[in-house]
Coordinates of C-alpha atoms in Angstrom, one line a residue:
M27 CA -26.2 13.6 36.4
P28 CA -24.6 11.2 33.8
V29 CA -22.7 12.8 31.0
N30 CA -23.6 11.7 27.5
P31 CA -20.6 10.2 25.8
E32 CA -19.3 11.9 22.7
P33 CA -20.3 9.9 19.6
R34 CA -17.7 8.0 17.8
Y35 CA -17.4 8.7 14.1
D36 CA -17.0 6.2 11.3
L37 CA -14.3 7.9 9.2
E38 CA -12.7 4.7 7.8
T39 CA -15.3 3.5 5.2
P40 CA -14.0 4.2 1.6
E41 CA -16.3 6.3 -0.6
D42 CA -14.5 5.5 -3.9
L43 CA -15.4 8.8 -5.4
D44 CA -14.1 8.9 -9.0
Y45 CA -16.2 11.9 -10.1
L46 CA -15.0 12.0 -13.7
G47 CA -14.2 8.3 -14.1
A48 CA -10.5 8.7 -14.2
F49 CA -10.0 5.0 -13.4
A50 CA -12.8 3.6 -15.5
G51 CA -10.2 1.9 -17.7
A52 CA -8.8 -0.2 -14.9
T53 CA -8.7 -3.8 -15.9
D54 CA -10.0 -6.7 -13.8
A55 CA -6.4 -7.5 -12.9
D56 CA -5.8 -3.9 -11.8
R57 CA -9.0 -4.0 -9.7
E58 CA -8.0 -7.3 -8.1
A59 CA -4.7 -5.9 -7.0
W60 CA -6.4 -2.7 -5.8
G61 CA -8.8 -4.9 -3.8
A62 CA -5.9 -6.9 -2.3
A63 CA -4.3 -3.6 -1.2
R64 CA -7.6 -2.5 0.4
T65 CA -7.9 -5.8 2.3
Y66 CA -4.3 -5.3 3.5
G67 CA -5.0 -1.7 4.5
R68 CA -8.1 -2.6 6.5
E69 CA -6.1 -5.3 8.4
I70 CA -3.2 -3.0 9.3
L71 CA -5.2 0.1 10.3
P72 CA -6.0 -0.9 13.9
R73 CA -2.3 -1.0 14.6
M74 CA -1.1 2.1 12.8
N75 CA -2.1 4.9 15.1
E76 CA -0.3 3.3 18.0
A77 CA 2.8 2.4 16.0
W78 CA 2.9 6.0 14.6
Q79 CA 2.5 7.5 18.0
K80 CA 5.2 5.3 19.6
A81 CA 7.5 5.6 16.5
E82 CA 7.6 1.8 16.2
Y83 CA 8.3 0.2 12.9
P84 CA 6.1 -3.0 12.5
L85 CA 8.3 -5.0 10.3
D86 CA 5.8 -7.9 10.3
L87 CA 3.4 -5.7 8.4
V88 CA 6.0 -5.3 5.6
A89 CA 6.3 -9.1 5.4
K90 CA 2.5 -9.2 5.3
M91 CA 2.6 -6.9 2.3
G92 CA 4.9 -9.4 0.7
E93 CA 2.6 -12.3 1.6
A94 CA -0.2 -10.4 -0.2
D95 CA 2.0 -10.0 -3.3
L96 CA 1.9 -6.2 -3.1
L97 CA 5.6 -5.4 -3.2
T98 CA 6.3 -5.9 -7.0
D99 CA 5.6 -2.2 -7.8
G100 CA 5.0 -3.0 -11.4
L101 CA 8.1 -5.1 -11.9
D102 CA 7.8 -8.4 -13.8
I103 CA 8.9 -10.9 -11.2
P104 CA 8.4 -14.6 -12.2
G105 CA 5.8 -16.2 -10.0
H106 CA 4.3 -12.9 -8.8
R107 CA 1.5 -10.5 -9.7
K108 CA 2.4 -8.5 -12.8
L109 CA 0.8 -5.0 -12.5
S110 CA 0.2 -2.5 -15.2
P111 CA 1.4 1.0 -14.5
L112 CA -2.2 1.9 -13.5
G113 CA -2.5 -1.2 -11.3
A114 CA 0.8 -0.4 -9.6
G115 CA -0.4 3.2 -9.0
L116 CA -3.7 2.1 -7.6
V117 CA -2.0 -0.3 -5.2
N118 CA 0.3 2.6 -4.0
M119 CA -2.6 4.9 -3.7
E120 CA -4.7 2.4 -1.7
I121 CA -2.0 1.6 0.8
S122 CA -1.3 5.3 1.2
R123 CA -5.0 5.8 1.9
W124 CA -4.6 3.6 5.0
D125 CA -1.1 4.5 6.1
G126 CA 1.8 6.5 4.8
S127 CA 4.6 4.6 6.7
M128 CA 3.7 1.3 5.1
A129 CA 3.3 3.1 1.7
T130 CA 6.9 4.3 2.2
A131 CA 8.0 0.8 3.0
L132 CA 6.5 -0.3 -0.3
A133 CA 8.4 2.5 -2.1
V134 CA 11.7 1.5 -0.4
Q135 CA 11.4 -2.2 -0.6
G136 CA 9.8 -2.6 -4.0
G137 CA 10.3 0.7 -5.7
L138 CA 14.0 1.2 -4.9
A139 CA 15.8 -1.8 -3.5
L140 CA 14.0 -4.5 -5.5
R141 CA 13.9 -2.4 -8.7
S142 CA 17.7 -1.7 -8.5
I143 CA 18.6 -5.4 -8.3
A144 CA 15.9 -6.5 -10.8
L145 CA 17.1 -3.9 -13.4
F146 CA 20.8 -3.8 -12.8
G147 CA 21.8 -7.0 -10.9
S148 CA 23.5 -10.0 -12.3
E149 CA 21.6 -13.2 -12.7
E150 CA 23.3 -14.6 -9.6
Q151 CA 22.3 -11.5 -7.6
K152 CA 18.7 -11.8 -8.8
Q153 CA 18.5 -15.4 -7.9
R154 CA 19.9 -14.7 -4.4
Y155 CA 17.9 -11.6 -3.5
V156 CA 14.8 -10.9 -5.6
E157 CA 12.5 -13.5 -4.2
D158 CA 13.4 -12.6 -0.6
L159 CA 12.8 -9.0 -1.3
V160 CA 9.5 -9.4 -3.2
T161 CA 8.1 -11.6 -0.4
G162 CA 9.3 -9.3 2.4
R163 CA 11.4 -12.0 4.0
V164 CA 14.4 -9.7 3.8
C165 CA 14.2 -5.9 4.1
G166 CA 15.9 -3.9 1.4
A167 CA 17.3 -0.4 1.6
F168 CA 18.5 2.1 -1.1
A169 CA 21.3 4.3 0.1
L170 CA 21.8 7.3 -2.1
T171 CA 21.1 10.5 -0.1
E172 CA 23.9 11.8 2.0
P173 CA 24.0 14.3 4.9
E174 CA 25.3 17.0 2.7
H175 CA 23.7 15.9 -0.6
G176 CA 19.9 15.5 -0.7
S177 CA 18.4 17.3 -3.7
D178 CA 21.9 17.3 -5.3
S179 CA 22.4 13.6 -4.9
V180 CA 24.4 13.5 -8.2
S181 CA 27.2 15.1 -6.1
L182 CA 27.5 12.0 -3.8
E183 CA 30.8 11.7 -2.1
T184 CA 30.7 8.1 -0.9
S185 CA 33.7 6.3 -2.4
A186 CA 34.2 2.7 -3.5
V187 CA 37.9 1.7 -4.1
R188 CA 38.8 -1.7 -5.7
D189 CA 41.2 -3.8 -3.6
G190 CA 41.8 -7.1 -5.3
D191 CA 38.6 -9.1 -5.3
E192 CA 36.9 -6.6 -3.0
Y193 CA 35.6 -3.1 -2.9
V194 CA 36.2 -0.8 0.1
I195 CA 33.3 1.6 0.6
T196 CA 33.6 4.7 2.7
G197 CA 31.1 7.5 3.3
E198 CA 27.9 8.4 5.0
K199 CA 24.2 8.2 4.1
K200 CA 21.1 9.8 5.6
W201 CA 17.3 9.2 5.5
I202 CA 17.7 5.6 4.4
G203 CA 14.5 3.7 4.9
N204 CA 15.1 0.1 6.0
G205 CA 18.7 1.1 6.5
A206 CA 18.8 -0.4 10.0
A207 CA 16.2 -3.2 9.5
G208 CA 18.8 -6.0 9.4
G209 CA 18.6 -6.8 5.7
I210 CA 20.6 -5.6 2.7
T211 CA 21.3 -2.1 1.5
V212 CA 22.0 -1.1 -2.1
V213 CA 24.7 1.5 -1.5
W214 CA 25.6 4.1 -4.3
A215 CA 29.1 5.3 -4.4
R216 CA 31.7 6.7 -6.9
D217 CA 34.6 4.4 -8.0
E218 CA 38.1 5.6 -8.7
D219 CA 37.1 6.8 -12.2
G220 CA 34.2 8.9 -10.8
N221 CA 31.5 6.5 -12.1
V222 CA 28.4 6.0 -10.0
R223 CA 28.2 2.3 -9.0
G224 CA 25.8 0.3 -6.9
F225 CA 26.8 -2.3 -4.3
I226 CA 24.7 -4.9 -2.4
V227 CA 25.8 -4.5 1.2
P228 CA 24.5 -6.9 3.9
Q229 CA 23.8 -4.8 7.0
D230 CA 25.8 -7.1 9.2
T231 CA 29.0 -6.4 7.3
P232 CA 31.8 -5.1 9.5
G233 CA 32.1 -1.3 9.3
Y234 CA 28.4 -0.8 8.4
E235 CA 26.9 1.2 11.2
A236 CA 23.3 2.4 11.1
E237 CA 21.5 4.6 13.6
V238 CA 17.7 5.1 13.5
I239 CA 16.8 8.8 13.1
T240 CA 14.6 9.8 16.0
G241 CA 12.3 12.8 16.7
K242 CA 10.5 12.7 13.4
G243 CA 7.1 14.4 13.1
A244 CA 6.1 12.5 10.0
L245 CA 6.2 8.9 8.8
R246 CA 6.9 7.8 12.3
A247 CA 6.0 4.1 11.8
I248 CA 8.9 3.4 9.5
D249 CA 12.6 3.7 10.4
Q250 CA 15.0 5.8 8.5
A251 CA 18.6 5.6 9.3
R252 CA 21.9 7.5 9.2
I253 CA 24.5 5.2 8.0
S254 CA 28.3 5.3 8.4
L255 CA 30.3 3.2 6.0
N256 CA 33.7 2.9 7.6
G257 CA 35.9 1.0 5.2
V258 CA 33.2 -1.6 4.4
R259 CA 34.5 -4.4 2.4
V260 CA 32.3 -6.3 0.0
P261 CA 33.2 -8.9 -2.7
A262 CA 33.5 -7.5 -6.2
S263 CA 30.6 -9.9 -7.0
N264 CA 28.3 -7.6 -5.0
L265 CA 28.8 -4.8 -7.6
L266 CA 25.6 -4.3 -9.7
P267 CA 27.0 -4.8 -13.2
G268 CA 24.1 -3.0 -15.0
V269 CA 24.8 0.6 -13.9
A270 CA 27.9 2.9 -14.2
R271 CA 26.3 6.3 -14.6
F272 CA 23.9 8.4 -12.5
K273 CA 21.5 8.3 -15.5
E274 CA 20.8 4.6 -14.7
V275 CA 20.1 5.5 -11.1
S276 CA 17.7 8.2 -12.2
A277 CA 15.7 5.6 -14.0
V278 CA 14.9 4.1 -10.6
L279 CA 14.2 7.4 -9.1
V280 CA 11.8 8.5 -11.8
E281 CA 9.6 5.4 -11.2
T282 CA 9.6 6.1 -7.4
R283 CA 8.8 9.7 -8.1
V284 CA 5.7 8.5 -9.9
G285 CA 4.9 6.4 -6.9
V286 CA 5.0 9.5 -4.7
G287 CA 2.4 11.2 -6.9
W288 CA 0.1 8.2 -6.5
S289 CA 0.9 8.1 -2.7
A290 CA -0.1 11.8 -2.4
L291 CA -3.4 11.0 -4.1
G292 CA -4.0 8.2 -1.6
H293 CA -3.4 10.5 1.4
A294 CA -5.7 13.2 -0.1
V295 CA -8.4 10.7 -0.7
A296 CA -8.2 9.5 2.9
V297 CA -8.5 12.9 4.5
F298 CA -11.2 14.0 2.1
E299 CA -13.3 10.9 2.7
A300 CA -12.9 11.4 6.5
A301 CA -14.0 15.1 6.2
L302 CA -17.0 14.0 4.1
A303 CA -18.1 11.3 6.5
Y304 CA -17.6 13.6 9.4
S305 CA -19.7 16.3 7.8
R306 CA -22.6 13.8 7.6
Q307 CA -22.3 12.6 11.1
R308 CA -21.3 15.6 13.2
V309 CA -24.3 17.7 14.4
Q310 CA -23.8 21.4 15.3
F311 CA -26.5 23.9 15.9
G312 CA -29.1 21.2 15.5
K313 CA -28.2 19.9 12.0
P314 CA -25.4 17.9 10.3
L315 CA -22.4 20.0 9.2
A316 CA -23.1 18.7 5.7
K317 CA -26.2 21.0 5.5
F318 CA -24.1 24.2 5.9
Q319 CA -23.3 26.0 2.7
M320 CA -19.7 26.7 3.7
V321 CA -19.0 23.1 4.4
Q322 CA -20.4 21.9 1.0
E323 CA -18.3 24.6 -0.7
R324 CA -15.1 23.4 1.0
L325 CA -15.9 19.7 0.2
V326 CA -16.4 20.6 -3.5
E327 CA -13.1 22.4 -3.5
M328 CA -11.4 19.4 -2.1
L329 CA -13.1 17.1 -4.6
S330 CA -12.0 19.3 -7.4
D331 CA -8.3 19.0 -6.3
I332 CA -8.7 15.2 -5.9
T333 CA -10.3 14.8 -9.3
D334 CA -7.5 16.8 -10.8
M335 CA -5.0 14.5 -9.1
Q336 CA -6.9 11.4 -10.3
L337 CA -6.9 12.6 -13.9
M338 CA -3.2 13.4 -13.9
S339 CA -2.5 10.0 -12.3
A340 CA -4.4 8.1 -15.0
Q341 CA -2.6 10.1 -17.7
I342 CA 0.8 9.4 -16.2
A343 CA -0.1 5.7 -16.2
R344 CA -1.1 5.8 -19.8
L345 CA 2.2 7.4 -20.8
Q346 CA 4.1 4.7 -18.8
T347 CA 2.1 2.0 -20.5
E348 CA 3.0 3.5 -23.9
G349 CA 6.7 3.8 -22.9
I350 CA 6.8 7.5 -23.5
L351 CA 6.8 9.0 -20.0
R352 CA 9.6 11.6 -19.7
D353 CA 11.5 12.4 -16.5
Q354 CA 10.2 16.0 -16.5
Q355 CA 6.6 14.8 -16.7
A356 CA 7.2 12.6 -13.6
S357 CA 8.6 15.7 -11.9
L358 CA 5.5 17.7 -12.7
F359 CA 3.3 14.9 -11.5
K360 CA 5.1 14.6 -8.2
V361 CA 5.0 18.3 -7.3
H362 CA 1.4 18.7 -8.6
N363 CA 0.0 15.9 -6.5
T364 CA 1.9 16.6 -3.3
V365 CA 1.0 20.3 -3.4
R366 CA -2.7 19.5 -3.8
A367 CA -2.5 16.8 -1.1
R368 CA -1.2 19.3 1.4
R369 CA -4.0 21.7 0.5
V370 CA -6.7 19.1 0.8
A371 CA -5.2 17.8 4.1
A372 CA -5.2 21.3 5.6
T373 CA -8.8 21.8 4.8
A374 CA -9.9 18.4 6.0
R375 CA -8.1 18.9 9.3
D376 CA -9.8 22.2 9.8
M377 CA -13.2 20.8 9.0
L378 CA -12.9 18.3 11.8
G379 CA -12.2 21.1 14.3
G380 CA -10.5 19.9 17.5
N381 CA -11.3 16.3 16.6
G382 CA -9.0 16.7 13.6
I383 CA -5.9 16.5 15.7
L384 CA -6.8 13.2 17.3
L385 CA -5.1 10.2 15.8
E386 CA -8.2 8.1 16.3
N387 CA -9.9 10.1 13.5
H388 CA -7.3 9.3 10.9
V389 CA -6.6 12.7 9.6
M390 CA -3.7 14.2 11.6
R391 CA -1.4 11.3 10.8
H392 CA -2.0 11.9 7.1
V393 CA -1.5 15.6 7.5
A394 CA 2.0 15.0 9.0
D395 CA 2.9 12.2 6.6
I396 CA 2.1 14.3 3.5
E397 CA 4.9 16.6 4.7
G398 CA 7.3 13.8 4.4
I399 CA 6.4 12.7 0.9
H400 CA 6.2 16.4 -0.2
T401 CA 10.0 16.5 0.4
Y402 CA 11.4 13.1 -0.5
E403 CA 12.3 12.0 -4.0
G404 CA 13.1 15.6 -4.8
T405 CA 11.7 18.8 -3.1
E406 CA 9.0 21.0 -4.7
S407 CA 11.6 23.6 -5.7
I408 CA 13.8 21.1 -7.5
Q409 CA 10.9 19.5 -9.4
R410 CA 9.7 23.0 -10.5
L411 CA 13.2 23.8 -11.7
I412 CA 13.4 20.6 -13.7
V413 CA 10.1 21.3 -15.4
G414 CA 11.0 25.0 -15.8
R415 CA 14.3 24.1 -17.6
D416 CA 12.3 21.8 -19.9
I417 CA 9.7 24.4 -21.0
T418 CA 12.1 27.4 -21.2
G419 CA 15.3 25.8 -22.4
Q420 CA 17.1 27.7 -19.7
S421 CA 18.7 26.1 -16.6
A422 CA 18.1 28.0 -13.3
F423 CA 20.1 25.5 -11.3
A424 CA 23.1 27.1 -9.5

């Protein structure tokens, strides 16, 4: 007797639920960029589950992001799409809705590497590298985190010693996205005076050794590397002239922290919409799951978290637009959205039952990837301590 095949569920169609109109103020330009990110996301989705499962980094899709002019991350790059803070956030959210690895590539390429050179580079450095980075023709990395210094990155030990017309860089870095992609790396090190300096290091420079970190359970479709800098020599002209203190580096990190908050929203939207669609299509005990009171209650709880995240995201964008966003507010945003994204993802995975662990249903990948963004750009504990110090006037840092 033939066995009826299990139905396939359409869990990919966006619902665009903005229950309290958090994004009602988005301009036509914002929505155009958002639409371009959605088109990109739809095109890459068929490849992402396999790339994620095999831990393969599809670099051509990073270049495709550049071709769609989605790598500017709110920077004003001549000849390219200029996004408002809200528009940049919506792009980040939308790409994350389809895949976290490519959203991380956006954060590394545009948010970190491109931003460092655009803000702190010389005119010659900008002319040489900015266009290649914003179009995705060259991969860019940002090497700050070290094996022994993650959350306390201000304590970095990598050194840069002046030797005539060159600097000699020695040290190790870890968790560096694009660090082994064959492009350039913005390496952060301390000079002889203890100042934090940035250097553009081509990845084919002698002494630069990068090993892709394997065995990851999250963000598996982007490579992160452990880098050894063994007396790497770069011309003094590769020094970024616009930064000499960690405070300037923090300006880049704050922008990326905001991006993580938007990315968390995108992941949460993806899994919520999948759970909502599944509840309408999955029949149990003779009726759709959506007709069960418990299911509706859980969906509303998820919607409440997402609406909360949307409202905070829109407010953060407003503060950015007015130029009054404080670092501590970015920290609160990051921890707020990633914590809620984890909660929404756990509920969504559970609502899909056994189907929730199948990559084909586009939930489990987000569940895992949220764990990655919850940690990077500052752990939950560190972000809470930053905000706690701000509101109490007392530092709890050791």
